[in-house]
Coordinates of C-alpha atoms in Angstrom, one line a residue:
M1 CA 0.0 0.0 0.0
E2 CA 3.0 2.3 0.2
G3 CA 2.8 3.0 -3.5
I4 CA -0.7 4.2 -3.5
T5 CA 0.0 6.2 -0.4
N6 CA 2.6 8.1 -2.3
L7 CA 0.2 8.7 -5.2
V8 CA -2.5 10.0 -2.9
D9 CA 0.1 12.3 -1.3
K10 CA 1.2 13.6 -4.7
Q11 CA -2.0 14.0 -6.6
G12 CA -5.0 13.1 -4.4
W13 CA -5.7 9.8 -6.0
G14 CA -4.0 6.7 -7.5
T15 CA -4.2 3.1 -8.6
I16 CA -1.8 0.3 -8.0
K17 CA -1.5 -3.2 -9.4
D18 CA 0.4 -5.4 -7.1
G19 CA 1.6 -9.0 -6.9
S20 CA 0.7 -12.1 -8.9
N21 CA -1.4 -15.2 -8.2
P22 CA -3.4 -13.4 -7.0
T23 CA -2.9 -9.9 -8.4
L24 CA -4.4 -7.2 -6.3
Y25 CA -5.8 -4.0 -7.8
S26 CA -6.2 -0.9 -5.6
L27 CA -7.9 2.4 -6.0
A28 CA -7.8 5.4 -3.7
Q29 CA -9.3 8.9 -4.3
C30 CA -10.1 12.0 -2.3
M31 CA -13.0 14.3 -3.1
N32 CA -11.8 17.4 -5.0
D33 CA -12.8 19.8 -2.3
L34 CA -10.5 18.4 0.4
S35 CA -7.2 20.1 1.2
H36 CA -4.0 18.1 0.9
T37 CA -3.8 17.6 4.7
D38 CA -7.4 16.6 5.0
C39 CA -7.0 14.2 2.0
L40 CA -4.1 12.4 3.7
L41 CA -5.9 12.2 7.0
C42 CA -9.0 10.8 5.3
F43 CA -6.9 8.2 3.4
T44 CA -5.2 7.1 6.6
E45 CA -8.6 6.7 8.3
A46 CA -9.8 4.6 5.4
R47 CA -6.7 2.4 5.6
T48 CA -7.3 1.7 9.2
K49 CA -10.7 0.2 8.3
L50 CA -9.4 -2.2 5.6
P51 CA -8.3 -4.9 8.0
R52 CA -11.9 -5.4 9.0
C53 CA -12.5 -6.9 5.6
I54 CA -9.9 -9.6 5.9
P55 CA -9.9 -12.4 4.8
S56 CA -12.1 -11.3 1.9
V57 CA -10.2 -10.7 -1.3
S58 CA -12.2 -7.5 -2.0
A59 CA -12.8 -4.5 0.1
R60 CA -14.5 -1.0 -0.2
V61 CA -14.2 1.8 2.3
H62 CA -16.5 4.8 1.7
L63 CA -15.9 8.0 3.7
D64 CA -17.4 11.4 3.0
G65 CA -14.0 12.7 2.1
C66 CA -12.4 9.7 0.2
F67 CA -12.9 6.2 -1.2
L68 CA -10.6 3.2 -1.0
R69 CA -11.0 -0.2 -2.8
W70 CA -9.1 -3.3 -3.5
D71 CA -10.0 -6.5 -5.4
N72 CA -8.5 -9.4 -7.2
Y73 CA -9.5 -8.3 -10.7
N74 CA -9.3 -5.1 -12.7
F75 CA -12.4 -3.1 -11.7
Y76 CA -11.2 0.3 -12.7
Q77 CA -13.8 0.9 -15.4
E78 CA -16.8 -0.4 -13.3
A79 CA -19.4 2.2 -12.8
V80 CA -22.4 0.5 -11.1
D81 CA -22.9 -2.7 -9.1
D82 CA -26.5 -3.6 -8.1
K83 CA -25.4 -5.8 -5.3
L84 CA -22.9 -3.5 -3.6
D85 CA -24.0 0.0 -4.4
R86 CA -25.5 1.6 -1.3
R87 CA -27.9 4.3 -0.4
V88 CA -27.7 5.9 3.1
C89 CA -30.6 8.3 4.1
N90 CA -31.2 10.5 7.1
T91 CA -34.9 10.0 7.5
S92 CA -35.3 13.0 9.7
A93 CA -37.4 15.5 7.7
A94 CA -36.1 19.0 7.0
S95 CA -39.4 20.4 8.2
T96 CA -42.5 19.3 10.1
E97 CA -44.8 21.4 7.9
D98 CA -46.2 19.5 4.9
Y99 CA -46.0 22.5 2.5
L100 CA -42.3 23.0 3.5
K101 CA -41.6 19.3 2.9
L102 CA -42.9 19.7 -0.6
E103 CA -40.9 22.9 -1.1
F104 CA -37.7 21.2 0.2
T105 CA -38.2 18.1 -1.9
A106 CA -38.6 20.2 -5.1
K107 CA -35.5 22.3 -4.3
A108 CA -33.4 19.2 -3.4
K109 CA -34.3 17.5 -6.7
E110 CA -33.3 20.6 -8.5
V111 CA -29.9 20.8 -6.8
I112 CA -29.3 17.0 -7.3
E113 CA -30.1 17.4 -11.0
N114 CA -27.8 20.4 -11.3
V115 CA -24.9 18.8 -9.5
T116 CA -25.0 15.6 -11.5
R117 CA -25.3 17.5 -14.8
I118 CA -22.3 19.7 -14.0
A119 CA -20.2 16.8 -12.8
M120 CA -20.9 14.9 -16.0
A121 CA -19.8 17.9 -18.0
N122 CA -16.6 18.6 -16.0
K123 CA -13.5 16.8 -17.0
D124 CA -12.7 15.8 -13.4
G125 CA -16.2 14.5 -12.8
F126 CA -16.6 16.7 -9.8
A127 CA -19.2 19.4 -8.9
V128 CA -20.9 21.1 -6.0
A129 CA -24.3 23.0 -6.1
E130 CA -26.6 24.7 -3.8
T131 CA -29.8 26.7 -3.4
K132 CA -30.6 29.1 -0.6
R133 CA -34.1 30.1 -1.6
G134 CA -36.8 29.7 0.9
V135 CA -36.6 28.6 4.5
V136 CA -34.3 25.5 4.1
S137 CA -31.0 25.5 2.1
V138 CA -29.9 22.5 0.1
Y139 CA -26.2 21.6 -0.7
A140 CA -24.9 18.8 -2.9
L141 CA -21.6 17.3 -4.1
A142 CA -21.0 14.8 -6.8
Q143 CA -17.7 13.0 -7.7
C144 CA -16.8 10.3 -10.2
W145 CA -13.7 8.2 -9.7
K146 CA -10.8 9.1 -12.0
T147 CA -10.7 5.6 -13.5
V148 CA -14.3 5.7 -14.9
N149 CA -14.8 7.0 -18.4
N150 CA -17.4 9.6 -19.4
T151 CA -20.1 7.0 -20.2
G152 CA -19.5 5.2 -16.9
C153 CA -19.5 8.5 -14.9
R154 CA -22.9 9.5 -16.5
M155 CA -24.4 6.0 -15.8
C156 CA -23.2 6.1 -12.2
L157 CA -24.3 9.6 -11.4
E158 CA -27.7 9.1 -13.0
K159 CA -28.2 6.0 -10.8
A160 CA -26.9 7.9 -7.8
A161 CA -29.4 10.7 -8.4
R162 CA -32.3 8.2 -8.5
E163 CA -31.1 6.6 -5.3
V164 CA -30.7 9.8 -3.2
N165 CA -34.1 11.1 -4.5
Q166 CA -35.6 8.2 -2.6
C167 CA -34.3 9.7 0.6
L168 CA -36.5 12.8 0.2
P169 CA -38.0 14.5 2.1
G170 CA -35.2 13.4 4.5
R171 CA -32.7 16.1 5.3
E172 CA -29.7 14.2 4.0
G173 CA -28.9 11.4 1.5
R174 CA -25.8 9.6 0.1
A175 CA -25.3 7.3 -2.8
L176 CA -22.2 5.2 -2.4
N177 CA -21.7 3.7 -5.8
T178 CA -19.0 1.6 -7.5
G179 CA -17.9 4.5 -9.8
C180 CA -19.1 7.6 -8.0
Y181 CA -20.3 9.4 -4.9
L182 CA -23.3 11.7 -4.5
R183 CA -24.5 13.5 -1.4
Y184 CA -27.1 16.2 -0.6
S185 CA -27.7 17.8 2.8
T186 CA -29.3 20.8 4.5
E187 CA -25.9 21.7 5.9
R188 CA -23.0 23.0 3.8
F189 CA -20.6 20.0 4.3
Y190 CA -18.0 20.6 1.6
N191 CA -14.9 22.7 1.8
D192 CA -15.0 24.6 -1.5
E193 CA -18.0 25.6 -3.6
G194 CA -16.0 25.3 -6.8
L195 CA -17.0 27.2 -9.9
K196 CA -20.8 27.3 -10.2
K197 CA -22.2 27.6 -13.7
D198 CA -25.6 28.5 -15.0
D199 CA -27.9 26.3 -17.1
K200 CA -26.1 27.3 -20.3
G201 CA -22.7 26.3 -19.0
F202 CA -21.4 29.9 -18.7
F203 CA -20.0 31.4 -15.6
T204 CA -22.5 33.4 -13.5
P205 CA -21.9 37.1 -12.9
A206 CA -20.9 36.5 -9.3
V207 CA -18.2 34.1 -10.4
I208 CA -17.0 36.5 -13.1
V209 CA -16.7 39.3 -10.5
A210 CA -14.9 36.9 -8.2
I211 CA -12.4 36.0 -10.9
V212 CA -11.7 39.6 -11.7
V213 CA -11.2 40.5 -8.1
A214 CA -9.0 37.5 -7.5
G215 CA -6.9 38.4 -10.6
I216 CA -6.3 42.0 -9.3
A217 CA -5.5 40.7 -5.8
F218 CA -3.1 38.2 -7.3
T219 CA -1.2 40.9 -9.2
M220 CA -0.9 43.1 -6.2
L221 CA 0.4 40.3 -4.0
S222 CA 2.8 38.7 -6.5
I223 CA 5.9 40.6 -5.3
F224 CA 5.1 40.2 -1.7
G225 CA 4.2 36.5 -2.2
G226 CA 7.4 35.9 -4.1
C227 CA 9.4 37.0 -1.0
L228 CA 7.3 34.8 1.3
A229 CA 7.6 31.9 -1.2
Y230 CA 11.4 32.1 -1.2
K231 CA 11.5 32.0 2.6
Q232 CA 9.1 29.1 2.6
L233 CA 11.2 27.3 0.0
V234 CA 14.3 27.6 2.2
K235 CA 12.3 26.3 5.1
M236 CA 10.9 23.3 3.1
K237 CA 14.4 22.4 1.9
K238 CA 15.6 22.2 5.4
E239 CA 12.7 20.0 6.4
R240 CA 13.1 17.7 3.3
K241 CA 16.8 17.5 4.1
S242 CA 15.9 16.3 7.7
L243 CA 13.4 13.8 6.3
G244 CA 15.9 12.6 3.7
R245 CA 18.6 12.2 6.2
L246 CA 16.3 10.3 8.5
S247 CA 15.1 8.0 5.7
T248 CA 18.7 7.3 4.6
T249 CA 19.8 6.6 8.2
V250 CA 17.0 4.2 8.8
S251 CA 17.2 2.3 5.5
K252 CA 20.9 1.7 6.0
S253 CA 20.6 0.5 9.6
N254 CA 19.0 -2.5 11.3
L255 CA 16.4 -0.2 12.8
N256 CA 14.1 -0.5 9.7
F257 CA 10.8 -2.5 10.2
K258 CA 8.3 -3.2 7.4
Y259 CA 5.0 -1.4 7.9
E260 CA 3.1 -4.6 7.1
T261 CA 5.1 -6.6 9.7
L262 CA 4.1 -4.1 12.5
E263 CA 0.5 -4.0 11.2
K264 CA 0.2 -7.7 11.7
A265 CA 2.1 -7.6 14.9
T266 CA -0.5 -5.3 16.4
D267 CA -3.5 -7.1 14.9
F268 CA -3.9 -4.1 12.6
F269 CA -3.8 -1.7 15.5
N270 CA -6.6 -3.4 17.3
P271 CA -8.0 -1.2 20.0
S272 CA -7.8 -4.1 22.5
R273 CA -4.0 -3.9 22.1
K274 CA -3.8 -0.2 22.8
L275 CA -1.4 0.5 25.8
G276 CA -1.8 4.3 26.0
Q277 CA -2.4 7.6 24.2
G278 CA 0.1 10.5 24.1
G279 CA 0.4 13.9 22.5
A280 CA 2.3 12.5 19.6
G281 CA 0.3 9.3 19.0
S282 CA -1.0 6.0 20.3
V283 CA 1.0 3.0 21.6
F284 CA 0.0 -0.6 20.9
K285 CA 1.3 -3.9 22.0
G286 CA 2.7 -6.0 19.2
T287 CA 4.0 -9.5 18.8
L288 CA 6.7 -10.0 16.1
P289 CA 6.9 -13.2 14.0
D290 CA 9.7 -14.5 16.3
G291 CA 7.3 -14.2 19.3
K292 CA 8.9 -11.1 20.8
D293 CA 6.6 -8.6 22.4
V294 CA 7.1 -5.0 21.5
A295 CA 5.4 -1.6 21.9
V296 CA 4.6 0.2 18.7
K297 CA 4.1 3.9 18.8
R298 CA 1.9 5.2 15.9
L299 CA 2.4 8.7 14.6
F300 CA 0.7 10.7 11.9
F301 CA 2.3 12.5 8.9
N302 CA 5.4 14.5 8.2
T303 CA 4.4 18.0 9.5
R304 CA 7.2 20.1 11.0
Q305 CA 6.3 19.0 14.5
W306 CA 6.3 15.4 13.3
V307 CA 9.7 15.8 11.8
D308 CA 11.1 17.3 15.0
E309 CA 9.6 14.7 17.3
F310 CA 10.2 11.6 15.1
F311 CA 13.8 12.7 14.3
N312 CA 14.4 13.3 18.0
E313 CA 13.3 9.8 19.0
V314 CA 15.2 8.0 16.3
N315 CA 18.3 10.1 16.2
L316 CA 18.8 10.8 19.9
I317 CA 18.2 7.5 21.5
S318 CA 18.7 4.9 18.8
G319 CA 22.4 4.5 19.9
I320 CA 21.8 4.9 23.7
K321 CA 21.3 1.9 25.9
H322 CA 20.8 1.9 29.6
K323 CA 18.9 -0.3 32.0
N324 CA 16.7 2.7 33.0
L325 CA 15.9 3.9 29.5
V326 CA 13.3 2.3 27.3
Q327 CA 15.2 0.9 24.3
L328 CA 14.3 1.9 20.8
L329 CA 14.3 -1.2 18.6
G330 CA 13.5 0.4 15.3
C331 CA 11.0 2.3 13.2
S332 CA 9.0 2.3 10.0
I333 CA 8.6 5.4 7.8
E334 CA 7.3 3.9 4.6
G335 CA 3.6 3.4 5.5
P336 CA 0.7 5.9 5.7
E337 CA 1.8 6.8 9.2
S338 CA 5.2 6.4 10.8
L339 CA 5.9 3.9 13.6
L340 CA 8.4 3.6 16.4
V341 CA 9.2 0.2 17.9
Y342 CA 10.3 -0.1 21.6
E343 CA 10.9 -2.8 24.0
Y344 CA 7.7 -3.9 25.7
V345 CA 7.5 -3.0 29.4
V346 CA 5.1 -5.2 31.3
N347 CA 3.7 -3.1 34.1
K348 CA 2.8 0.0 32.0
S349 CA 3.5 3.4 33.5
L350 CA 4.2 4.5 37.1
D351 CA 1.1 6.6 37.4
C352 CA -1.1 3.5 36.6
V353 CA 0.5 1.7 39.6
L354 CA 1.2 4.5 42.0
F355 CA -2.2 6.2 41.9
A356 CA -4.4 3.1 41.3
R357 CA -4.6 2.2 45.0
S358 CA -5.0 -1.4 44.1
S359 CA -3.7 -3.9 46.7
A360 CA -2.5 -6.1 43.9
Q361 CA -0.1 -3.4 42.7
F362 CA 0.6 -1.5 45.9
L363 CA 4.2 -0.1 46.0
N364 CA 6.0 -0.6 49.3
W365 CA 8.8 1.7 50.4
Q366 CA 11.6 -0.4 49.0
Q367 CA 10.0 -0.4 45.5
R368 CA 9.4 3.3 45.6
F369 CA 13.0 4.0 46.6
H370 CA 14.2 1.6 43.9
I371 CA 12.1 3.5 41.3
I372 CA 13.4 6.9 42.4
V373 CA 17.0 5.8 42.2
G374 CA 16.5 4.1 38.8
T375 CA 14.9 7.2 37.3
A376 CA 17.8 9.3 38.7
E377 CA 20.3 6.9 37.1
G378 CA 18.5 7.1 33.7
L379 CA 18.5 10.9 33.8
A380 CA 22.1 11.1 34.9
H381 CA 23.0 8.9 31.9
L382 CA 21.1 11.2 29.6
H383 CA 22.7 14.3 31.0
G384 CA 26.3 13.1 31.0
G385 CA 26.7 9.4 30.7
S386 CA 26.4 9.1 27.0
Q387 CA 28.2 10.8 24.0
T388 CA 25.3 13.1 23.5
R389 CA 24.0 15.4 26.2
I390 CA 20.3 15.1 26.2
I391 CA 17.5 16.9 28.0
H392 CA 14.3 14.9 28.2
R393 CA 11.9 17.9 28.9
D394 CA 8.9 15.8 29.9
I395 CA 9.7 13.8 33.0
K396 CA 6.5 12.7 34.8
C397 CA 4.9 9.6 36.2
S398 CA 3.3 8.6 32.9
N399 CA 6.6 8.7 31.2
V400 CA 8.3 6.3 33.7
L401 CA 7.5 2.7 32.8
L402 CA 7.9 -0.3 35.1
D403 CA 9.2 -3.7 34.1
E404 CA 8.4 -7.1 35.7
N405 CA 10.9 -6.4 38.5
M406 CA 9.6 -2.9 39.1
N407 CA 12.7 -1.3 37.5
A408 CA 12.1 2.2 36.3
K409 CA 12.5 2.9 32.5
I410 CA 12.2 6.5 31.2
A411 CA 10.1 6.7 28.0
D412 CA 8.8 9.1 25.4
F413 CA 11.7 11.2 24.0
G414 CA 9.6 13.1 21.5
L415 CA 10.3 16.5 23.2
A416 CA 13.9 15.7 24.0
R417 CA 16.7 18.0 22.9
D418 CA 20.4 17.5 22.5
F419 CA 22.6 20.0 24.3
A420 CA 26.1 21.0 23.2
P421 CA 28.7 20.9 26.0
D422 CA 29.8 24.5 25.3
K423 CA 26.3 26.0 25.8
S424 CA 24.9 27.3 29.1
H425 CA 21.3 26.9 28.0
L426 CA 19.0 26.5 25.0
S427 CA 16.3 29.1 24.1
T428 CA 13.3 27.2 22.8
G429 CA 9.6 27.1 22.6
I430 CA 7.7 25.9 25.7
A431 CA 6.7 22.3 25.6
G432 CA 6.1 19.8 28.4
T433 CA 3.5 19.2 31.1
L434 CA 2.2 21.9 33.5
G435 CA 3.2 21.3 37.1
Y436 CA 6.5 19.7 36.1
M437 CA 8.1 22.6 34.2
A438 CA 10.9 24.6 35.9
P439 CA 10.2 28.3 36.4
E440 CA 13.0 29.6 34.3
Y441 CA 11.9 27.4 31.4
L442 CA 8.2 28.2 31.8
V443 CA 8.8 32.0 32.1
R444 CA 11.8 32.7 29.8
G445 CA 12.1 29.5 27.6
Q446 CA 15.6 28.9 28.9
L447 CA 16.3 25.1 28.8
T448 CA 19.1 23.3 30.7
E449 CA 19.4 19.9 32.2
K450 CA 18.3 21.5 35.5
A451 CA 14.8 21.6 33.9
D452 CA 14.8 17.8 34.1
V453 CA 16.1 18.0 37.7
Y454 CA 13.1 20.2 38.6
S455 CA 10.7 17.7 37.0
F456 CA 12.4 14.8 38.8
G457 CA 12.0 16.6 42.1
V458 CA 8.2 16.9 41.5
L459 CA 8.2 13.2 40.6
V460 CA 10.0 12.3 43.8
L461 CA 7.5 14.1 46.0
E462 CA 4.6 12.4 44.1
I463 CA 6.1 8.9 44.6
V464 CA 6.9 9.4 48.3
C465 CA 3.6 11.1 49.2
G466 CA 1.4 9.1 46.9
R467 CA -0.3 12.2 45.6
K468 CA -0.5 13.8 42.2
N469 CA 1.1 17.2 41.9
T470 CA -2.0 18.6 40.2
V471 CA -4.3 17.6 43.0
F472 CA -4.9 20.2 45.7
T473 CA -6.4 19.8 49.2
P474 CA -8.1 22.6 51.1
E475 CA -5.9 22.0 54.1
S476 CA -2.4 22.0 52.5
G477 CA -2.7 22.8 48.8
S478 CA -0.4 20.9 46.4
V479 CA 2.0 18.1 47.3
L480 CA 4.8 20.6 47.0
Q481 CA 3.2 22.9 49.5
T482 CA 2.5 20.0 51.8
V483 CA 6.1 18.8 51.9
W484 CA 7.5 22.3 52.3
K485 CA 5.1 23.0 55.3
N486 CA 6.1 19.7 56.9
Y487 CA 9.8 20.5 56.3
K488 CA 9.5 23.9 58.0
S489 CA 7.7 22.3 61.0
N490 CA 10.2 19.5 61.2
S491 CA 7.5 16.9 60.5
L492 CA 8.5 15.5 57.1
P493 CA 7.3 11.9 58.0
E494 CA 3.7 13.3 58.2
A495 CA 3.8 14.1 54.4
I496 CA 4.7 10.5 53.5
D497 CA 1.9 8.3 51.9
P498 CA -0.5 7.2 54.6
A499 CA -1.0 4.0 52.6
L500 CA 2.5 2.9 53.7
K501 CA 1.2 2.7 57.3
G502 CA 4.5 3.7 58.8
N503 CA 6.4 0.8 57.1
F504 CA 9.4 2.9 56.0
P505 CA 12.7 4.0 57.4
V506 CA 12.0 7.5 58.7
T507 CA 15.4 9.0 58.1
E508 CA 15.8 7.6 54.6
A509 CA 12.3 8.7 53.6
S510 CA 12.8 12.2 55.1
N511 CA 16.1 12.5 53.2
V512 CA 14.4 11.6 50.0
L513 CA 11.8 14.3 50.5
Q514 CA 14.5 16.8 51.2
V515 CA 16.3 15.8 48.0
G516 CA 12.9 16.4 46.2
L517 CA 12.7 19.9 47.7
L518 CA 16.3 20.6 46.6
C519 CA 15.5 19.6 43.0
T520 CA 12.5 22.0 42.9
Q521 CA 14.4 25.1 44.0
A522 CA 13.5 28.3 42.1
S523 CA 17.2 29.1 41.4
V524 CA 18.9 27.0 38.8
S525 CA 22.3 27.3 40.6
I526 CA 20.9 25.9 43.8
R527 CA 19.4 22.8 42.2
P528 CA 21.8 19.8 42.2
S529 CA 22.9 18.0 39.1
M530 CA 21.5 14.4 38.6
S531 CA 24.9 13.0 39.5
Q532 CA 24.8 14.9 42.8
V533 CA 21.2 13.7 43.3
L534 CA 22.3 10.1 42.9
Q535 CA 25.0 10.6 45.4
M536 CA 22.6 12.1 47.9
L537 CA 20.2 9.2 47.5
T538 CA 22.8 6.4 47.7
D539 CA 25.6 7.7 49.9
R540 CA 24.5 7.6 53.6
E541 CA 27.5 9.8 54.6
Y542 CA 26.6 12.6 52.2
T543 CA 25.4 15.8 53.8
I544 CA 22.3 17.0 52.1
P545 CA 22.1 20.8 51.7
L546 CA 19.1 22.7 53.3
P547 CA 16.5 23.7 50.7
M548 CA 14.9 27.1 50.3
Q549 CA 11.2 27.7 49.6
P550 CA 10.3 26.2 46.2
P551 CA 8.5 28.4 43.5
F552 CA 4.8 28.5 42.7
L553 CA 3.7 27.9 46.3
N554 CA 1.4 30.9 46.2
A555 CA -0.3 29.7 43.0
S556 CA -4.0 29.2 43.5
V557 CA -5.0 27.6 40.3
M558 CA -3.6 24.6 38.3
N559 CA -5.6 22.5 35.9
P560 CA -5.9 19.0 37.5
D561 CA -6.2 17.5 34.0
S562 CA -3.2 19.3 32.6
S563 CA -1.5 17.5 29.8
T564 CA 1.3 18.0 27.3
M565 CA 1.1 21.5 25.9
T566 CA 2.2 20.8 22.3
K567 CA -0.9 19.6 20.5
S568 CA -2.1 19.7 16.9
A569 CA -5.5 20.9 15.9
S570 CA -7.9 18.2 14.8
T571 CA -9.1 18.4 11.2
R572 CA -12.5 17.8 9.8
A573 CA -11.3 14.8 7.7
M574 CA -10.5 12.9 10.8
D575 CA -13.7 13.8 12.8
T576 CA -15.3 10.5 13.7
S577 CA -17.3 11.9 16.5
K578 CA -20.4 11.5 14.2
S579 CA -19.3 8.3 12.6
Y580 CA -21.7 5.5 11.7
S581 CA -21.5 2.2 9.9
M582 CA -23.9 0.2 7.8
S583 CA -24.1 -3.5 7.0
S584 CA -26.1 -4.8 4.1
S585 CA -29.3 -6.6 4.9
T586 CA -29.7 -7.9 1.3
S587 CA -26.1 -9.1 0.7
A588 CA -23.8 -11.4 2.5
S589 CA -20.9 -9.1 1.6
S590 CA -19.0 -7.7 4.5
T591 CA -16.6 -5.7 2.4
V592 CA -18.4 -2.3 2.5
E593 CA -17.5 0.1 5.3
I594 CA -19.2 3.4 5.5
N595 CA -18.0 6.1 7.9
R596 CA -18.4 9.8 8.2
A597 CA -15.0 11.4 8.0
R598 CA -15.9 15.0 7.1

């Protein structure tokens, strides 16, 4: 499917003939009104639904934004199929008044006739039409597939028009035919009206005016646009260079996995295998052909943010191995979405265990201390134990995984940054999780390894106290406020998780809390390095410095559901909040999937 993915990316549609005995024929096409990004998102959504048709040798996926089909014969010229063509109606009437129903039906038939006529006449087999007369507006879109000739397009759209007319006076209707797609609705659902023509085939006055105005605007903006285009070209060259370098690096290394292998390993990304969801994508459990369990992180598309995060994870940690870092096993960049492959860690993330309050997974003091030390060792290795100096930027409970022996393993390096030895700090955009970000980074964007130290300090307090940093109590506020108050009153043991029921060494636990306070100091210079933190935790003879008041203790509001700040806006082509599916009651075929993706 990689070949057809490239074609869709390049031109919005494509066909592929693949293999022999049997030979598979594939067709994918986006509606002409979709943007490039929405087209890619719709195609990816369609691909995720194809595995439901296995083991059938044929499959069709209809979405409102695109169409995908495969079969074991050349179907490209097919226009209609009485067995598999579908009609989907919204039987809710556009109006409760009988006279308005009649008016709506008449207008809808007119729009359906217009849109089919214009689409038949257009070379690309696409058209939109509308009418806004009266109380209720009607909008329609028609699209023939690129592989169908003019005769087939006409035959398909004529049948589609007859089918959707049977949905009237319902407020919406779709015809999902073999060679075309037709939809009408009371809502304007398409992205671009296109060029509307009158009955004689000429442009309407409104369109002529629009063309003239657009021409003048284009002339006025040409010079300015040229300057912007040059800057954009330079930027795109840099991004393509990054992608090319990444592709070359992966293909020449043993990190490369085939997309199909990982698809099968995760049972085609079956929701039952989903381990978690992050800002950059979802993680699924997979089983490779040799029986080895892995974790597969599924990302979407090569936007600038994608390039940064994907390149970081592959380039920064592919050569780093440490017992307290999740190992990157490889990746796949040839499929419709890019995949990262990690070692599988049995016990999921620390927050699932620490805050679950389940007796089956309760963490005693020895386990908590072991997790704290292990996380410190992993961070110390990132900051100075490897050839590359790396700042993680998103240390928190959900990014610390636990193996079968409750060993801590730091995960999710999408926000990580390498840090040259001769630099005092990096100036960068803010990204991370509220409640864990150091003040100098949050306020001024100045990033050093001490930002990780601050996050680690918050993590330590959460582990020892058994409380989330974002949860406030009326009596003592946040966990940071609680520990500081107990420290000032010489009662640190009172801040320790009551669930431990006093089963912990008081001096050791108090020292760990003091280390946590030191790590969360407002001043970067007062915060210890991770190597110093390790020494404080493991050397009983080490004299731990006295902490000062941490920052943010006077803050009154923090979002309890705070999450990673760098997020991408959802697009209409991926909106499945209104999705529906239909199975045929007249055919045994299970190869048709219908889903709203617009």
